[in-house]
GROMACS .gro file of C-alpha atoms in nm:
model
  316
    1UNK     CA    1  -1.342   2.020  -1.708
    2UNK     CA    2  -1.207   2.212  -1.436
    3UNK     CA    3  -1.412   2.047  -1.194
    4UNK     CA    4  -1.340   1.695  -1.298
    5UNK     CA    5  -0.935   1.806  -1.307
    6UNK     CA    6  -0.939   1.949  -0.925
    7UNK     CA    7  -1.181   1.640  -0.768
    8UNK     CA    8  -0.947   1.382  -0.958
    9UNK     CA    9  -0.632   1.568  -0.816
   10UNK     CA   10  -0.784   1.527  -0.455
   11UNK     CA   11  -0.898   1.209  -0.479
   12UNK     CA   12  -0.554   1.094  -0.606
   13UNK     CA   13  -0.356   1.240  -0.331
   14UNK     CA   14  -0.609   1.075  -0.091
   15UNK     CA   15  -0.564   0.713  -0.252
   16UNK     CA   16  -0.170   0.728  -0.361
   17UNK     CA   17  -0.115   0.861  -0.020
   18UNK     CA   18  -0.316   0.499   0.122
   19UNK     CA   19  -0.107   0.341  -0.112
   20UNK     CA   20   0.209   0.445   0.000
   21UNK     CA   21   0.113   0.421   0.391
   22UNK     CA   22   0.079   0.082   0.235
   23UNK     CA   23   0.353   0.012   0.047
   24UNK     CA   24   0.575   0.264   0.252
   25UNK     CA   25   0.623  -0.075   0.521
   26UNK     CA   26   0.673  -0.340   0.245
   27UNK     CA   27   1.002  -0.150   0.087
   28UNK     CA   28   1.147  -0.079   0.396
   29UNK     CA   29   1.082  -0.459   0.467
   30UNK     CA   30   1.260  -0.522   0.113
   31UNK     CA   31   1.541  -0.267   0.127
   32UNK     CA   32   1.611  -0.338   0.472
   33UNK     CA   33   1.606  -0.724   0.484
   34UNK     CA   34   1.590  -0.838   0.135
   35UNK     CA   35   1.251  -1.036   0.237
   36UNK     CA   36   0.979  -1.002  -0.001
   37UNK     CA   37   0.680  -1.036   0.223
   38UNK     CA   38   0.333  -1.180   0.080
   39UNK     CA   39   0.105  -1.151   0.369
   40UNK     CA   40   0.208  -0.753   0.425
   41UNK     CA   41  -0.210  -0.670   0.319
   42UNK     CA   42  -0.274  -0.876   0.569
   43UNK     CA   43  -0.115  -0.673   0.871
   44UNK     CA   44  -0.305  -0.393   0.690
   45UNK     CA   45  -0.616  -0.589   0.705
   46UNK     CA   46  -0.588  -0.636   1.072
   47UNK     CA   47  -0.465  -0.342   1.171
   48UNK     CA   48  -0.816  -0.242   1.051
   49UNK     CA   49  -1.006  -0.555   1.271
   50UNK     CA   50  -0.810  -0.427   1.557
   51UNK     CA   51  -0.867  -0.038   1.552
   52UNK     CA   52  -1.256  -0.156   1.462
   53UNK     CA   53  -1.242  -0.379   1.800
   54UNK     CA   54  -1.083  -0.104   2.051
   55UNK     CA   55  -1.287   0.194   1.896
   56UNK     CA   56  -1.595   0.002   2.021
   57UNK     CA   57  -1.442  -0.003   2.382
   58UNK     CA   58  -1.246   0.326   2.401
   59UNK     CA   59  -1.279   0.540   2.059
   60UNK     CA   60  -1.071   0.624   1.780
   61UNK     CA   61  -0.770   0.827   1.912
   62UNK     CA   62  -0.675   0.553   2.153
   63UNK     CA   63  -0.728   0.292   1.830
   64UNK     CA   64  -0.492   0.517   1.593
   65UNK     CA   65  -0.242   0.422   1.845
   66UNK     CA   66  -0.291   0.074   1.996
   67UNK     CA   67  -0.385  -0.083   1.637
   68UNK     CA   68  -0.079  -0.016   1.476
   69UNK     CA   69   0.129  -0.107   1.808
   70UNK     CA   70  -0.060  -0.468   1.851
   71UNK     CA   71   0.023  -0.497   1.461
   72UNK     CA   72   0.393  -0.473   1.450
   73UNK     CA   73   0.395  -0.692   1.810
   74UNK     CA   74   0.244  -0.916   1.554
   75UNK     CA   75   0.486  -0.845   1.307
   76UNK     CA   76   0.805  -0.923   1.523
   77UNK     CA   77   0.662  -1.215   1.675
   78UNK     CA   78   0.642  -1.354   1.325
   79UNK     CA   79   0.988  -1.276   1.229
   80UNK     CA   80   1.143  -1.411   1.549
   81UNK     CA   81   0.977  -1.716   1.531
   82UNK     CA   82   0.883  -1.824   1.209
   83UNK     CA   83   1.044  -1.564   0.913
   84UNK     CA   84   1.407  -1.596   1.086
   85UNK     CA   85   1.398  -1.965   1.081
   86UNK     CA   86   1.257  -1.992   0.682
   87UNK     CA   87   1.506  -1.723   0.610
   88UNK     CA   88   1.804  -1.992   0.606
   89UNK     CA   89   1.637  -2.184   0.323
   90UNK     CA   90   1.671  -1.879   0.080
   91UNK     CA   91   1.391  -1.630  -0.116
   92UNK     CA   92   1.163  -1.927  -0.210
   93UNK     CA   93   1.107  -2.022   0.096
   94UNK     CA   94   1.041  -1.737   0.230
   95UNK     CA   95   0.783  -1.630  -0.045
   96UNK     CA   96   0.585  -1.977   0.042
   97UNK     CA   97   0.591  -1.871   0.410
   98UNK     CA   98   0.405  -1.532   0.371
   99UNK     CA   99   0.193  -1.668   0.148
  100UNK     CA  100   0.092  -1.959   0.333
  101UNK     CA  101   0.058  -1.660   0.588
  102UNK     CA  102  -0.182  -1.431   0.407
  103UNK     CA  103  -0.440  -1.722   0.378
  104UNK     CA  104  -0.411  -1.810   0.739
  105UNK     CA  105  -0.443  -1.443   0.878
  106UNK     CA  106  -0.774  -1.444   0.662
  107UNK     CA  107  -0.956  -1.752   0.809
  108UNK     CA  108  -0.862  -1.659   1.153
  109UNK     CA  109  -1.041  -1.319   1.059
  110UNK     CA  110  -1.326  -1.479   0.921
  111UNK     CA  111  -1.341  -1.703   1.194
  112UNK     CA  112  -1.349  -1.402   1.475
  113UNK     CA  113  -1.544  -1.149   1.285
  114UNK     CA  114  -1.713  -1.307   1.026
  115UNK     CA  115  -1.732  -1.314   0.622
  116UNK     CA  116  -1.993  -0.957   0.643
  117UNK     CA  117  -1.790  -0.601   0.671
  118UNK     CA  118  -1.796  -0.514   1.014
  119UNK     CA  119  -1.920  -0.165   1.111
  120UNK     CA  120  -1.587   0.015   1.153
  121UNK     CA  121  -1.721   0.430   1.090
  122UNK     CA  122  -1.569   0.710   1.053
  123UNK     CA  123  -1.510   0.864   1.424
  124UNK     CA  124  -1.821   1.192   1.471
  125UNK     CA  125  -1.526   1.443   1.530
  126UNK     CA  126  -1.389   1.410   1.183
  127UNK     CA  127  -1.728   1.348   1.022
  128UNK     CA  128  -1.800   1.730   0.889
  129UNK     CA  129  -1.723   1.915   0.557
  130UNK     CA  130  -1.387   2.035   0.572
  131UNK     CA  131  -1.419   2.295   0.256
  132UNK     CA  132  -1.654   2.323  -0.030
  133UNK     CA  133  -1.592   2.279  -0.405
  134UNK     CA  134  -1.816   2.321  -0.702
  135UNK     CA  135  -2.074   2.211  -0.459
  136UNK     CA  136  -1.913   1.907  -0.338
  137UNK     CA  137  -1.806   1.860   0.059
  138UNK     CA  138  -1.443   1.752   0.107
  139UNK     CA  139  -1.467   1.607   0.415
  140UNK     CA  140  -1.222   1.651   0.714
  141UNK     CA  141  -1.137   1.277   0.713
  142UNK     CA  142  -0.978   1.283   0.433
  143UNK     CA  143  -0.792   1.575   0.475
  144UNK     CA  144  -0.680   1.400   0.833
  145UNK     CA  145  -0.600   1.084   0.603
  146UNK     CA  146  -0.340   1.316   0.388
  147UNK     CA  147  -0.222   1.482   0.734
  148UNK     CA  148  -0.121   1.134   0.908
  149UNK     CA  149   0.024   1.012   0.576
  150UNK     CA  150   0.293   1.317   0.468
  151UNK     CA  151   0.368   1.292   0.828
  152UNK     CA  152   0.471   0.974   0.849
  153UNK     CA  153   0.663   1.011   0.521
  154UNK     CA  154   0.892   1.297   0.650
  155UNK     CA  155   0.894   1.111   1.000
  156UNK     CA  156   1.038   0.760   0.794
  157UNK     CA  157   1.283   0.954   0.567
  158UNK     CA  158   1.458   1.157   0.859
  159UNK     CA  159   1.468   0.837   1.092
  160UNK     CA  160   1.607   0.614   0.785
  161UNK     CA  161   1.821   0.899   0.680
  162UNK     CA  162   1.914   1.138   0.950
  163UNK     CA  163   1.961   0.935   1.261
  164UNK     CA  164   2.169   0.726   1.448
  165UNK     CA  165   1.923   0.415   1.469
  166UNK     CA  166   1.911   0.457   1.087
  167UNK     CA  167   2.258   0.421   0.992
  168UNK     CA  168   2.245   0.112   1.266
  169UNK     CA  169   1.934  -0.033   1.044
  170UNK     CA  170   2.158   0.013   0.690
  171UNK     CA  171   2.458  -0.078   0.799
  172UNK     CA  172   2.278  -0.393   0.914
  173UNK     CA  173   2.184  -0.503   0.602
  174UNK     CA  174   2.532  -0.438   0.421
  175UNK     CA  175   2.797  -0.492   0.646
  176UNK     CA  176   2.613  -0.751   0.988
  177UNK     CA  177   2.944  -0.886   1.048
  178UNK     CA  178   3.070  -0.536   1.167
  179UNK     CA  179   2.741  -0.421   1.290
  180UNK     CA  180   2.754  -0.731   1.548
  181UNK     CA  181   3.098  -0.661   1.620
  182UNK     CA  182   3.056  -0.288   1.713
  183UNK     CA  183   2.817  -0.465   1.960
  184UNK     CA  184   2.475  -0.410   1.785
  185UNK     CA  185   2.210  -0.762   1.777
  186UNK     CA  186   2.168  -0.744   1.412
  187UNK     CA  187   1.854  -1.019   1.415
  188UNK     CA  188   1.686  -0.789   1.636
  189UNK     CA  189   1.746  -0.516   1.473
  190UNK     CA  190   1.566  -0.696   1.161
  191UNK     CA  191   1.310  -0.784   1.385
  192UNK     CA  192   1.222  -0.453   1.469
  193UNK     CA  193   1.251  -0.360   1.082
  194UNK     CA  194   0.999  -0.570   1.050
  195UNK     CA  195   0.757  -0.525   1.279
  196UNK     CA  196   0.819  -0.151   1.194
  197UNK     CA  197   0.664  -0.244   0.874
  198UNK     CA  198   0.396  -0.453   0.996
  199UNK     CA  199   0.323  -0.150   1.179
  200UNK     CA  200   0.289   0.100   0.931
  201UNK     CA  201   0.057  -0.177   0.740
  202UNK     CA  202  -0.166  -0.152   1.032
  203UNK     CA  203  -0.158   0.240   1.079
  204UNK     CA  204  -0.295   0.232   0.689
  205UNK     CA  205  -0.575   0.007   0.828
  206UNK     CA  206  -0.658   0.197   1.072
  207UNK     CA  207  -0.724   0.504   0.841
  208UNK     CA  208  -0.824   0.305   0.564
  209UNK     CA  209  -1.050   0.071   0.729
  210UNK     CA  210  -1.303   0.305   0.785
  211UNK     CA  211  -1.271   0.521   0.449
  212UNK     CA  212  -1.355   0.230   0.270
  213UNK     CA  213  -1.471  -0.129   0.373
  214UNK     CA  214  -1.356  -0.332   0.711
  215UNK     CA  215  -1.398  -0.647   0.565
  216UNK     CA  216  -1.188  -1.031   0.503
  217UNK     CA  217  -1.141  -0.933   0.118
  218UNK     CA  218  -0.960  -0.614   0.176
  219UNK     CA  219  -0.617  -0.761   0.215
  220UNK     CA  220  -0.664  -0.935  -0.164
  221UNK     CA  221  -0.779  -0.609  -0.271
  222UNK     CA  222  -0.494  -0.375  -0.235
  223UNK     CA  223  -0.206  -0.653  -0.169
  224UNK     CA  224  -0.153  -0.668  -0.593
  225UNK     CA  225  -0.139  -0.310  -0.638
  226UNK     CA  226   0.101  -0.227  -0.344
  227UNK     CA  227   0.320  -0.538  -0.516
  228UNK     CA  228   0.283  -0.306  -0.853
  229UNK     CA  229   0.397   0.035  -0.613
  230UNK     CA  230   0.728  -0.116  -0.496
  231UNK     CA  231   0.828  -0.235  -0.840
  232UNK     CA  232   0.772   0.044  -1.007
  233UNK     CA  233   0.885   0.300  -0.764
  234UNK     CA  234   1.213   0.079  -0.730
  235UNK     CA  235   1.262  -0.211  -0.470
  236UNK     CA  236   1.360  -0.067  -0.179
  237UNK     CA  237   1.288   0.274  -0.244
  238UNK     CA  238   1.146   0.517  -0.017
  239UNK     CA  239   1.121   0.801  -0.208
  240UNK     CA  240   1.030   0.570  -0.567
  241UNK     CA  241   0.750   0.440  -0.333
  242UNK     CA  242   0.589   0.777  -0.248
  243UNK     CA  243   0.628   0.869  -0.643
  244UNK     CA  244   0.502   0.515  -0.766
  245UNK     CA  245   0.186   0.519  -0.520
  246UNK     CA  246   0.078   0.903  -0.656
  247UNK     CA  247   0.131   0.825  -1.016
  248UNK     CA  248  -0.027   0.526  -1.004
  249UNK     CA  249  -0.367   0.655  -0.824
  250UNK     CA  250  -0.323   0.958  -1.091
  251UNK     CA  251  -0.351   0.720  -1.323
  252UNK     CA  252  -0.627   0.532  -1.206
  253UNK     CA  253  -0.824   0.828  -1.102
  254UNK     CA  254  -0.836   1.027  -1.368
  255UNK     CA  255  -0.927   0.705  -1.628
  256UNK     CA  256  -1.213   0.643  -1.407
  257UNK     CA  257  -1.330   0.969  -1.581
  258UNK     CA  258  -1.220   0.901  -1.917
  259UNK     CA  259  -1.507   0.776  -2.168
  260UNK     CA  260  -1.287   0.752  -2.424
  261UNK     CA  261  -1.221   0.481  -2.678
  262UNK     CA  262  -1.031   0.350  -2.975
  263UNK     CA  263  -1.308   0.407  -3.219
  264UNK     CA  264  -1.321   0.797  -3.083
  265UNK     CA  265  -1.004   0.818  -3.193
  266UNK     CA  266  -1.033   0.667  -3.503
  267UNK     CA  267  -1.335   0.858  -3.598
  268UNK     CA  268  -1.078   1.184  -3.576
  269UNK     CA  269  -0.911   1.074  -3.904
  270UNK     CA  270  -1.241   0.935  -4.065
  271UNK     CA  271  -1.191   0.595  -4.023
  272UNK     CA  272  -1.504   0.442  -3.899
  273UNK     CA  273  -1.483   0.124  -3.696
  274UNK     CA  274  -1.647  -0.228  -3.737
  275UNK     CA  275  -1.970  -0.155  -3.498
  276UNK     CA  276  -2.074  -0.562  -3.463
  277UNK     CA  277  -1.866  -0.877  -3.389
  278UNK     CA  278  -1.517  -0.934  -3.163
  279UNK     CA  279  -1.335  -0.662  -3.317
  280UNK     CA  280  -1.635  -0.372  -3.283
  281UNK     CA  281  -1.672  -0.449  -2.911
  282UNK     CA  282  -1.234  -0.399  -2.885
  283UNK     CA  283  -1.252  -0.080  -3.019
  284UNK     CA  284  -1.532   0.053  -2.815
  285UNK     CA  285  -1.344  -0.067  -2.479
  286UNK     CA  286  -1.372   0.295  -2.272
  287UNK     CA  287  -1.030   0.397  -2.101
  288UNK     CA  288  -1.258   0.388  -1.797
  289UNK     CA  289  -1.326   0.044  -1.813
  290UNK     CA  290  -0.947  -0.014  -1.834
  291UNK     CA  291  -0.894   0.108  -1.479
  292UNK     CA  292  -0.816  -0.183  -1.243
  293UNK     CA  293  -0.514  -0.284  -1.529
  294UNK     CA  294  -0.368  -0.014  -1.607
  295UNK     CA  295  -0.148  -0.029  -1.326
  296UNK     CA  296  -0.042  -0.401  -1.373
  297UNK     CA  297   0.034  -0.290  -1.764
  298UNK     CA  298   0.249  -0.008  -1.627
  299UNK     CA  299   0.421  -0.270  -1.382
  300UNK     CA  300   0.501  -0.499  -1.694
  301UNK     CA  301   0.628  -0.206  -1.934
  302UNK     CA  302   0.877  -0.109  -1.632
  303UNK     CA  303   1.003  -0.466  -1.585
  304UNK     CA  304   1.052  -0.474  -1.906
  305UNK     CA  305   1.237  -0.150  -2.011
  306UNK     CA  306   1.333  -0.038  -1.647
  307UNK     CA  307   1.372  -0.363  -1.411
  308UNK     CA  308   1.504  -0.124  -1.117
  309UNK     CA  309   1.216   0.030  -1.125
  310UNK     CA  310   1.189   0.458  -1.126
  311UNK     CA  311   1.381   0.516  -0.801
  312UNK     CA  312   1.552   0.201  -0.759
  313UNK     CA  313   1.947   0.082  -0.756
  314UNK     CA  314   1.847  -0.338  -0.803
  315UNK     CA  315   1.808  -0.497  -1.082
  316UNK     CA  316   1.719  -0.836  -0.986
   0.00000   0.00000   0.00000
């Protein structure tokens, strides 16, 4: 029990931690600008195809940096020219615009690199068993994953919250009018916000792309969850996104263990449950099995009973 307890704990730092690199850019993207961005996988996605591409030509280090950079480039072109103009037409608009975006990022993917993964590995200097537990290698990777990600969660919170480009960023979002008088360009500071974000989409693919699969489906397969991180760590949130992307991997993690059902329990008090027909195969649904909506039920409960969400001030 131990053992399953300890691995679960590790591998739910490893994976909220990803989630929050990837979420971590989407509320600051909300909080900052109000714009609820649909195609924000999909700057993780390439951020990914991009540190894959220069790794080939000049190795990982230089990737971990020029990835993310070429990503929010991306990101700000986007706003300047296409986000800024849809902004004027209201929320809608803007949703329909990212989303039309997220499909269009992946078929110019597909058409570059193909449908296949590509062969984005881990880089040989990070490759090696970092500690042993219960005979099981943790492997330095990951424990460079969890380095670059607590960094760049104290490095967001004391720019956001401790400097002078910060209060410039906030103040931007509450009060332009006086922000443009004092002589700041709000719309480029928003563009920057956003690109910021873009940017910290692509630093997750660049550490996540190799950790798990470099391929055109990765954007679908995280985009929902980090959707489910922001609301229910609170829209906007930096903090309720860093709590929100740990519970939820606890969650997930430790259900993936869990062979547990409703006729287990039952069978506690006595009651023995119908083995054949639709009811016998609900009650013998393992937790386990339960995994990939369990966060998605959690997202729904908090709508429901907490619409700002755990560390949030909105309600809408």
């Amino acid at each position: 029990m131990s053992e399953f307890i300890i691995f679960s704990l590790l591998n739910t730092l490893i994976y909220g931690l990803l989630l929050f690199m990837l979420s971590s850019g989407l509320t600051l993207i909300f909080g900052l600008m109000n714009v609820l961005n649909f195609a924000h996988a999909s700057f993780y996605m390439i951020g990914a195809y991009f540190a894959y591409q220069v790794s080939l030509y000049i190795g990982f280090i230089p990737a971990l940096f020029l990835a993310p950079l070429g990503v929010g480039i991306l990101g700000m072109i986007v706003e300047r020219y296409g986000l800024r103009k849809v902004h004027a037409h209201g929320h809608v608009a803007e949703l329909l615009f990212t989303f039309g975006l997220f499909f269009l990022f992946n078929e110019v993917v597909i058409l570059i690199w193909g449908r296949n993964p590509v062969d984005y590995q881990i880089p040989g200097f990070l490759d090696f068993p970092l500690f042993t537990l219960f005979g099981a290698d943790f492997s330095a990777y990951k424990g460079f994953m969890l380095l670059i990600s607590i960094a760049m969660f104290i490095g967001m919170y004391l720019v956001i919250n401790r400097t002078r480009i910060g209060l410039v960023i906030q103040a931007s979002l509450t009060h332009p009018e006086m922000v443009s008088v004092l002589g700041h360009n709000v719309p480029a500071v928003f563009m920057y916000v956003f690109g910021a974000g873009a940017a910290l989409a692509g630093l997750a693919g660049v550490i996540g792309g190799n950790f798990l699969v470099t391929e055109p489906g990765m954007a679908m397969a995280l985009g929902p969850i980090v959707f489910v991180v922001i609301v229910v760590g609170g829209m906007g949130s930096l903090t309720g996104a860093f709590i929100s992307s740990l519970l939820l991997a606890g969650l997930q993690t430790f259900a993936v263990g869990m062979n547990y059902s409703l006729a287990d329990f039952l069978g506690h008090f006595g009651i023995q449950a119908a083995s054949e027909g639709f009811w016998g195969d609900i009650v013998r649904i393992e937790i386990a099995n339960t995994r990939a909506m369990i966060p998605f039920l959690f997202m729904i409960f908090m709508l429901i009973f907490r619409p700002k969400g755990l560390m949030g001030v909105r309600e809408e």
